[in-house]
CSV table of N, CA and C in Angstrom, one decimal:
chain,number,residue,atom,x,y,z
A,28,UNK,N,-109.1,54.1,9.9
A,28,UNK,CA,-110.0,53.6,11.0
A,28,UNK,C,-110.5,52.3,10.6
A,29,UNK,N,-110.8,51.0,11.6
A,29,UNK,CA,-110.6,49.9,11.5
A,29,UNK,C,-112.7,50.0,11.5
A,30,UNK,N,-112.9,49.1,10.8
A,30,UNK,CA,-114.5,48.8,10.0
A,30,UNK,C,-115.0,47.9,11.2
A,31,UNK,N,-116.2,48.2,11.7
A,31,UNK,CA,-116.8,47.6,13.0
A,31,UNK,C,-118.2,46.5,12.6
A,32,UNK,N,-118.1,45.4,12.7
A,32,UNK,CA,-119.5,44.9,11.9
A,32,UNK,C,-120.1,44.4,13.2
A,33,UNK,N,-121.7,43.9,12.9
A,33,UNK,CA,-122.8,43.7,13.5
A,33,UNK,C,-122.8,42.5,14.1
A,34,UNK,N,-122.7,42.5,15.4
A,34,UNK,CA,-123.1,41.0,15.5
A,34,UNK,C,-124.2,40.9,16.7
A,35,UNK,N,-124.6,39.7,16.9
A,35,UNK,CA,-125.3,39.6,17.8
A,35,UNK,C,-125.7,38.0,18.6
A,36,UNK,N,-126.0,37.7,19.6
A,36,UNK,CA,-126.0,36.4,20.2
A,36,UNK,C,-127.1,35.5,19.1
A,37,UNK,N,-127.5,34.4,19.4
A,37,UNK,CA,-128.5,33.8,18.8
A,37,UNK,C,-129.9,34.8,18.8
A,38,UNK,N,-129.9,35.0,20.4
A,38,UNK,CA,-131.6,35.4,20.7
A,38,UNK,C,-131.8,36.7,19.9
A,39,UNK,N,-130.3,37.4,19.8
A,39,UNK,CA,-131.3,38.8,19.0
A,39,UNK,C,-130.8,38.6,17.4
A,40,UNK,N,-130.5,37.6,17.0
A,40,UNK,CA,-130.4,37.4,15.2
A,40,UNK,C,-131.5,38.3,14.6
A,41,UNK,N,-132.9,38.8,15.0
A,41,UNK,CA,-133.8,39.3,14.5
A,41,UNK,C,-133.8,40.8,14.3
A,42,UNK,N,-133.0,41.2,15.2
A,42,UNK,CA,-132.7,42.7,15.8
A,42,UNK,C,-131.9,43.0,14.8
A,43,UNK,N,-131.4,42.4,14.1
A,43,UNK,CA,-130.4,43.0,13.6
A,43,UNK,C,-130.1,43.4,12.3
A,44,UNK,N,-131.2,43.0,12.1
A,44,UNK,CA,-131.8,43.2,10.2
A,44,UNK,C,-132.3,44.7,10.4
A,45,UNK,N,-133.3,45.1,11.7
A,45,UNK,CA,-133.8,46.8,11.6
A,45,UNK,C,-132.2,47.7,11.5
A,46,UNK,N,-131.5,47.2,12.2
A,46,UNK,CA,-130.9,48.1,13.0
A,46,UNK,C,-129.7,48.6,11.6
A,47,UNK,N,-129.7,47.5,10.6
A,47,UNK,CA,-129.0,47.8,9.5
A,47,UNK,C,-129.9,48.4,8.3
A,48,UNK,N,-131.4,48.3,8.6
A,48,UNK,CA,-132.3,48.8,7.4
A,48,UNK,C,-132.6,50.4,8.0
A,49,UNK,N,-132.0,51.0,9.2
A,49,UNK,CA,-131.8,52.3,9.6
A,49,UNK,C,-130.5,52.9,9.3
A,50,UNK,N,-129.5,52.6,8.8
A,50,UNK,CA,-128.9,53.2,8.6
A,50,UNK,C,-128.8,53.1,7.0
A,51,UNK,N,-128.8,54.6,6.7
A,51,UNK,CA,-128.4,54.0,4.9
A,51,UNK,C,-126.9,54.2,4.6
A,52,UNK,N,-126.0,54.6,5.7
A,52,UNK,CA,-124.7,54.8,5.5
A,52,UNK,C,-124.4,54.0,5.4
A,53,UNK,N,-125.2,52.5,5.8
A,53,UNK,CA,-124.3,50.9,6.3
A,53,UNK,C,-124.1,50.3,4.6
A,54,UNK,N,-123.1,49.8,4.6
A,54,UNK,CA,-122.7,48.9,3.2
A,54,UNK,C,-123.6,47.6,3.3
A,55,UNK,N,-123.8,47.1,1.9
A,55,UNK,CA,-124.5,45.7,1.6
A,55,UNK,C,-124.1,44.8,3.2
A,56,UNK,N,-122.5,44.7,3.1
A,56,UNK,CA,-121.7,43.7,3.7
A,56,UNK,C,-121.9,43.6,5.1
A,57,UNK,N,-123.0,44.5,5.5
A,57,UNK,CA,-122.8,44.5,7.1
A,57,UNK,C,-121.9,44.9,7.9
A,58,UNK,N,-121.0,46.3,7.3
A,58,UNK,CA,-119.9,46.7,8.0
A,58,UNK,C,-120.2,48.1,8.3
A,59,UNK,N,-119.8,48.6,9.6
A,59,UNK,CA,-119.9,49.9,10.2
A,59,UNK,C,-118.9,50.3,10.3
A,60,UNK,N,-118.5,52.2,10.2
A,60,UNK,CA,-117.9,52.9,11.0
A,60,UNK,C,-118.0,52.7,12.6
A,61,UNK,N,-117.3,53.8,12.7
A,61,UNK,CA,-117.4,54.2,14.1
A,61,UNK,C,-118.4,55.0,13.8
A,62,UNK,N,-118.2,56.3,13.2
A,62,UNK,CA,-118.9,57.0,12.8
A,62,UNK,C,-120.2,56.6,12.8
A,63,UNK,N,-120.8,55.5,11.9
A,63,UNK,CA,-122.1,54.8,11.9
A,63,UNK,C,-122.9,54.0,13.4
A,64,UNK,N,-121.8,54.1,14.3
A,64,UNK,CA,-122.1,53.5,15.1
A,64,UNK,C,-122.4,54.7,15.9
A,65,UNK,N,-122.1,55.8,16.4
A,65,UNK,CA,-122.6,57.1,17.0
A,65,UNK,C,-123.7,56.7,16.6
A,66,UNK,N,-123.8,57.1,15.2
A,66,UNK,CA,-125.4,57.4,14.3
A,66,UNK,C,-126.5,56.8,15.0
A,67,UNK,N,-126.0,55.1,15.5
A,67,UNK,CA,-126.7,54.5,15.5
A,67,UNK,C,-127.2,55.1,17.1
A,68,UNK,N,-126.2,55.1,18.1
A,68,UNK,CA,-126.6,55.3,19.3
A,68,UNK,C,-126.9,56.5,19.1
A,69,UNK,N,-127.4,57.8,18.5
A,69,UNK,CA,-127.7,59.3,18.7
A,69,UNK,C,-129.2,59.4,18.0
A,70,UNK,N,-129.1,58.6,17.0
A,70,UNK,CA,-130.7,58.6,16.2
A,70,UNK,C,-131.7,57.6,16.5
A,71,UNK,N,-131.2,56.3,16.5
A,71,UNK,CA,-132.4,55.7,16.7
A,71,UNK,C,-132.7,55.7,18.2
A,72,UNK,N,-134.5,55.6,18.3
A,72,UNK,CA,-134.8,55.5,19.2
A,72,UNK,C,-134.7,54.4,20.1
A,73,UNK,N,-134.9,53.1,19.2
A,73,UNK,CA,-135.0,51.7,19.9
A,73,UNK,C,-133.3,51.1,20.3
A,74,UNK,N,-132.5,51.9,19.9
A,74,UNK,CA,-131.5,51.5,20.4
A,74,UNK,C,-130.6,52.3,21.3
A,75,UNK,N,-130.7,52.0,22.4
A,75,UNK,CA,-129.9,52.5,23.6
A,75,UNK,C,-128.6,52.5,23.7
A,76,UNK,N,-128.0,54.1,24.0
A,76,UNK,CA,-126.3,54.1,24.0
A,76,UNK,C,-125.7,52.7,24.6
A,77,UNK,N,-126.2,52.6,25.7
A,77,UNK,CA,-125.6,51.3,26.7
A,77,UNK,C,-125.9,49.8,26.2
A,78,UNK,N,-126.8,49.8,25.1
A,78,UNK,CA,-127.2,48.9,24.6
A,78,UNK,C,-126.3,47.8,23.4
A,79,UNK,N,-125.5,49.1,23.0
A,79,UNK,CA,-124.4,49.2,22.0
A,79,UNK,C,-122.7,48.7,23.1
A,80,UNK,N,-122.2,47.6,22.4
A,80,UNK,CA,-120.7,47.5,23.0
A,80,UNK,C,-120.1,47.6,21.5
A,81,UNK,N,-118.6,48.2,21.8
A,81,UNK,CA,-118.1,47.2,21.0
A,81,UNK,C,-116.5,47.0,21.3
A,82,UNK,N,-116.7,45.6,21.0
A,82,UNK,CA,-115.7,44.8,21.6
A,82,UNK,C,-114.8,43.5,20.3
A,83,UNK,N,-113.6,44.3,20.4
A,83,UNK,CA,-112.8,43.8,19.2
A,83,UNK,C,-113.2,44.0,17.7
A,84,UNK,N,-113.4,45.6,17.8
A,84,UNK,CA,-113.9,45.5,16.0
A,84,UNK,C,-115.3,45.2,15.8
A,85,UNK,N,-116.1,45.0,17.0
A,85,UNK,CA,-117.5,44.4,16.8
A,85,UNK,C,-118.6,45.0,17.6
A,86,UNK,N,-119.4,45.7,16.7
A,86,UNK,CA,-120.7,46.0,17.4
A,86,UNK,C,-121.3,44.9,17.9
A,87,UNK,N,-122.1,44.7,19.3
A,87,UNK,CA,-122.0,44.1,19.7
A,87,UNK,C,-123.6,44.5,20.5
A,88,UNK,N,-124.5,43.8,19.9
A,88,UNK,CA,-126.3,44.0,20.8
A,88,UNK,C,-126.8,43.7,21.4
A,89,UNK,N,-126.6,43.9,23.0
A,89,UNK,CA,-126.6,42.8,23.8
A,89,UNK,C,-128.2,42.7,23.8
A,90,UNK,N,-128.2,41.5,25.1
A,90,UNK,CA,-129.4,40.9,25.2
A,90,UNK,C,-130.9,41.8,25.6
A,91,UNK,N,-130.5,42.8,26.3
A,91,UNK,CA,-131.1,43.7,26.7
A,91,UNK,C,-131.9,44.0,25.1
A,92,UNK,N,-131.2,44.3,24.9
A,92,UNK,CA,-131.8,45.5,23.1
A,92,UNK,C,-132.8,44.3,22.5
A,93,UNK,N,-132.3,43.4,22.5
A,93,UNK,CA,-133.1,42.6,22.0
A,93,UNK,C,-134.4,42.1,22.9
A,94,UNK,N,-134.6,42.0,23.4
A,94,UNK,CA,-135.4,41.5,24.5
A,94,UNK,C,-135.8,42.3,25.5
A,95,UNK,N,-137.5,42.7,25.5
A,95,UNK,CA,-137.8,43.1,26.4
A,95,UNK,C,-138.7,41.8,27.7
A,96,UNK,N,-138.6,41.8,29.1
A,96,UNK,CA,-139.0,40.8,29.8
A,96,UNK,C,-140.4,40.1,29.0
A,97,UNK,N,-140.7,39.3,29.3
A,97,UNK,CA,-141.6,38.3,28.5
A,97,UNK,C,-142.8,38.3,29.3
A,98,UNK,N,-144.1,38.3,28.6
A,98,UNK,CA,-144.9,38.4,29.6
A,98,UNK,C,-145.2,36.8,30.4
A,99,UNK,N,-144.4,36.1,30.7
A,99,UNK,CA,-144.2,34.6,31.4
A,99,UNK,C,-143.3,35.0,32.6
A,100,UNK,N,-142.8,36.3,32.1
A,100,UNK,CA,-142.0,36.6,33.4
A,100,UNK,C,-142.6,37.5,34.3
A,101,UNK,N,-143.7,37.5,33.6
A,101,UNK,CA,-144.7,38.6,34.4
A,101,UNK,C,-145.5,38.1,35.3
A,102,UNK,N,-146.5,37.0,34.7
A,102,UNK,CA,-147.0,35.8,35.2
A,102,UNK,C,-146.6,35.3,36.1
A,103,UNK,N,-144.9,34.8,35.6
A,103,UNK,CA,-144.6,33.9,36.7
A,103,UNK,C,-144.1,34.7,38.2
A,104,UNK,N,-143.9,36.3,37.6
A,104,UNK,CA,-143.8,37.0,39.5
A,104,UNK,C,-145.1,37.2,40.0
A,105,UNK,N,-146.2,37.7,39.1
A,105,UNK,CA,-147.4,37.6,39.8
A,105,UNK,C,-147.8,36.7,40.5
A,106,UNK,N,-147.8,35.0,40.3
A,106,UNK,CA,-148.4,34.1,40.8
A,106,UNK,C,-147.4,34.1,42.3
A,107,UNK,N,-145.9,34.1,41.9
A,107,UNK,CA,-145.4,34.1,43.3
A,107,UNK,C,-145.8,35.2,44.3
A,108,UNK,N,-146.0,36.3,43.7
A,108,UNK,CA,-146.6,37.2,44.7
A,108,UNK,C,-148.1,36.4,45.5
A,109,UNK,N,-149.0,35.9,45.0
A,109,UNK,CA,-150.1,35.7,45.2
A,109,UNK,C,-149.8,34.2,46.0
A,110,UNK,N,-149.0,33.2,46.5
A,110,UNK,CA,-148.6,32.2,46.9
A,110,UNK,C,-148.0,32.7,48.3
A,111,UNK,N,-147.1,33.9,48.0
A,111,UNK,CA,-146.6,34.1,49.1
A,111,UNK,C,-147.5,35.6,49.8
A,112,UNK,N,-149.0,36.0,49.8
A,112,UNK,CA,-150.1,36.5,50.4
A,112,UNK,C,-150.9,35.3,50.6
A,113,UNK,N,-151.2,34.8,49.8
A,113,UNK,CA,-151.9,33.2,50.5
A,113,UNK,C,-150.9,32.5,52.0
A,114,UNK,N,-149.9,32.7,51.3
A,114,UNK,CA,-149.2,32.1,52.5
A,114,UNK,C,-149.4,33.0,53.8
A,115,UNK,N,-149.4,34.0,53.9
A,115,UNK,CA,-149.2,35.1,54.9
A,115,UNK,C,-150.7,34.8,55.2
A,116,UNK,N,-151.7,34.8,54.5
A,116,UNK,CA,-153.1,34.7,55.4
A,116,UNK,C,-153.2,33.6,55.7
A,117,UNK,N,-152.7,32.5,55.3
A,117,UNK,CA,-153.1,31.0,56.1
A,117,UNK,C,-152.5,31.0,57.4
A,118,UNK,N,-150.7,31.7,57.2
A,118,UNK,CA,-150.5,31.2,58.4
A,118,UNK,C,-150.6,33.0,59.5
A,119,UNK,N,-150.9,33.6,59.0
A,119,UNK,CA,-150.7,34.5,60.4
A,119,UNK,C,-151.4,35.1,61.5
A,120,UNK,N,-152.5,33.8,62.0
A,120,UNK,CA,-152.8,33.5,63.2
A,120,UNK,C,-152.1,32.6,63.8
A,121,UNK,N,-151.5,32.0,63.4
A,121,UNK,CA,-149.9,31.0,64.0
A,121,UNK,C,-149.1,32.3,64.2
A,122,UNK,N,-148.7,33.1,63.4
A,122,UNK,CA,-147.7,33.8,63.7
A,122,UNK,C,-147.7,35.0,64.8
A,123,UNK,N,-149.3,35.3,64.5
A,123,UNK,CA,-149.5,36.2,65.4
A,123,UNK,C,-149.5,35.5,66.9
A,124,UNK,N,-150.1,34.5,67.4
A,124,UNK,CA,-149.7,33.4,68.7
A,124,UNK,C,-148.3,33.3,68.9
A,125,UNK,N,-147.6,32.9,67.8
A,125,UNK,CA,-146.0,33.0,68.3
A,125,UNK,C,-145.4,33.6,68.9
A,126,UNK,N,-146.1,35.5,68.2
A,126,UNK,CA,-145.5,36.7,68.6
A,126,UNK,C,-145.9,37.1,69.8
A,127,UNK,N,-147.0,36.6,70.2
A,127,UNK,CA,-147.6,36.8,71.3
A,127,UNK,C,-146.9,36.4,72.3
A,128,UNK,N,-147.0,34.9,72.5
A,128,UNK,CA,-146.3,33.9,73.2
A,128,UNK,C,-144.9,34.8,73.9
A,129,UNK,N,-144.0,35.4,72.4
A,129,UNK,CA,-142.5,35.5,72.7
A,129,UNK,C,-142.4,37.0,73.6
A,130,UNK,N,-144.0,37.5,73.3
A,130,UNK,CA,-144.0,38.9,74.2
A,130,UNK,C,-144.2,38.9,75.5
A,131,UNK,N,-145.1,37.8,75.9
A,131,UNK,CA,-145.3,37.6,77.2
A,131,UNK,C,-144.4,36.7,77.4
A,132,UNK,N,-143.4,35.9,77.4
A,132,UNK,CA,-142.5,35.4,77.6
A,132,UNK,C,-141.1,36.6,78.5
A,133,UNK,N,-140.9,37.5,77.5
A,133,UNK,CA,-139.8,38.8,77.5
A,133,UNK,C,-140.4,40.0,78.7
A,134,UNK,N,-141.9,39.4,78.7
A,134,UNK,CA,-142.4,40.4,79.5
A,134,UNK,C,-142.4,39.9,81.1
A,135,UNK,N,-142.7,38.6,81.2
A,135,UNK,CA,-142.6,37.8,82.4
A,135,UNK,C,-141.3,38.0,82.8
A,136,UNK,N,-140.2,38.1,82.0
A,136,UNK,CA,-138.8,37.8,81.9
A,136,UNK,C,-138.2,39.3,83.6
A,137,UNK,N,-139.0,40.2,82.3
A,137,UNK,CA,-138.6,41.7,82.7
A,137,UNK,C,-139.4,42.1,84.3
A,138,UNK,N,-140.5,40.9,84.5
A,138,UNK,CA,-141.7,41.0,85.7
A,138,UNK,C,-140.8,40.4,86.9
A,139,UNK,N,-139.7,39.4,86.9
A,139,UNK,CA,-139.4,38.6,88.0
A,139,UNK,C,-137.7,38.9,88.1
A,140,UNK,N,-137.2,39.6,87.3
A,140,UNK,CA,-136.2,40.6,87.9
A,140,UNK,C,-136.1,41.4,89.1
């Protein structure tokens, strides 16, 4: 059976020191079974089956595992939520006259048939 080692993008280079200091089956060298790699998806908690690829001989941690959303990404949906309720109260006495307009419009329509 061909030996599977750890890799990971730039962003999760940090992830990847736990994920080898949980297994004590793992060699110095940073090389896995397959075997080691079940282990890894069956025992640890922080690492999710789906989280795990592996692709050409290589475990593989994607971005996910490493990264949970940021709280900037939290921020930055909240504010747009709050831009786009601002928006909805500035304009929806405009909108409400529009809808008005286009009812009595459809309704006149339906009156002179």
């Amino acid at each position: 059976m061909s030996d599977l080692k750890i890799v990971a993008d730039p962003d999760t280079q940090e992830q990847v020191e736990p994920v080898k200091a949980a297994l004590p089956v793992l060699a110095n060298d940073g090389v896995l079974t397959r075997r080691d790699l079940d282990m890894i998806k069956r025992d640890l908690i922080t690492v999710r089956k789906d989280y795990c690829e592996i692709r050409d001989n290589l475990v593989v941690l994607t971005h996910q595992y490493a990264r949970a959303p940021s709280r900037s990404f939290f921020v930055t949906f909240g504010l747009l939520w709050l831009i786009v309720l601002a928006g909805l109260l500035i304009f929806q006495p405009q909108l409400t006259n529009a809808g008005n307009r286009v009812v009595t419009a459809v309704k006149e329509r339906i009156a002179n048939r």
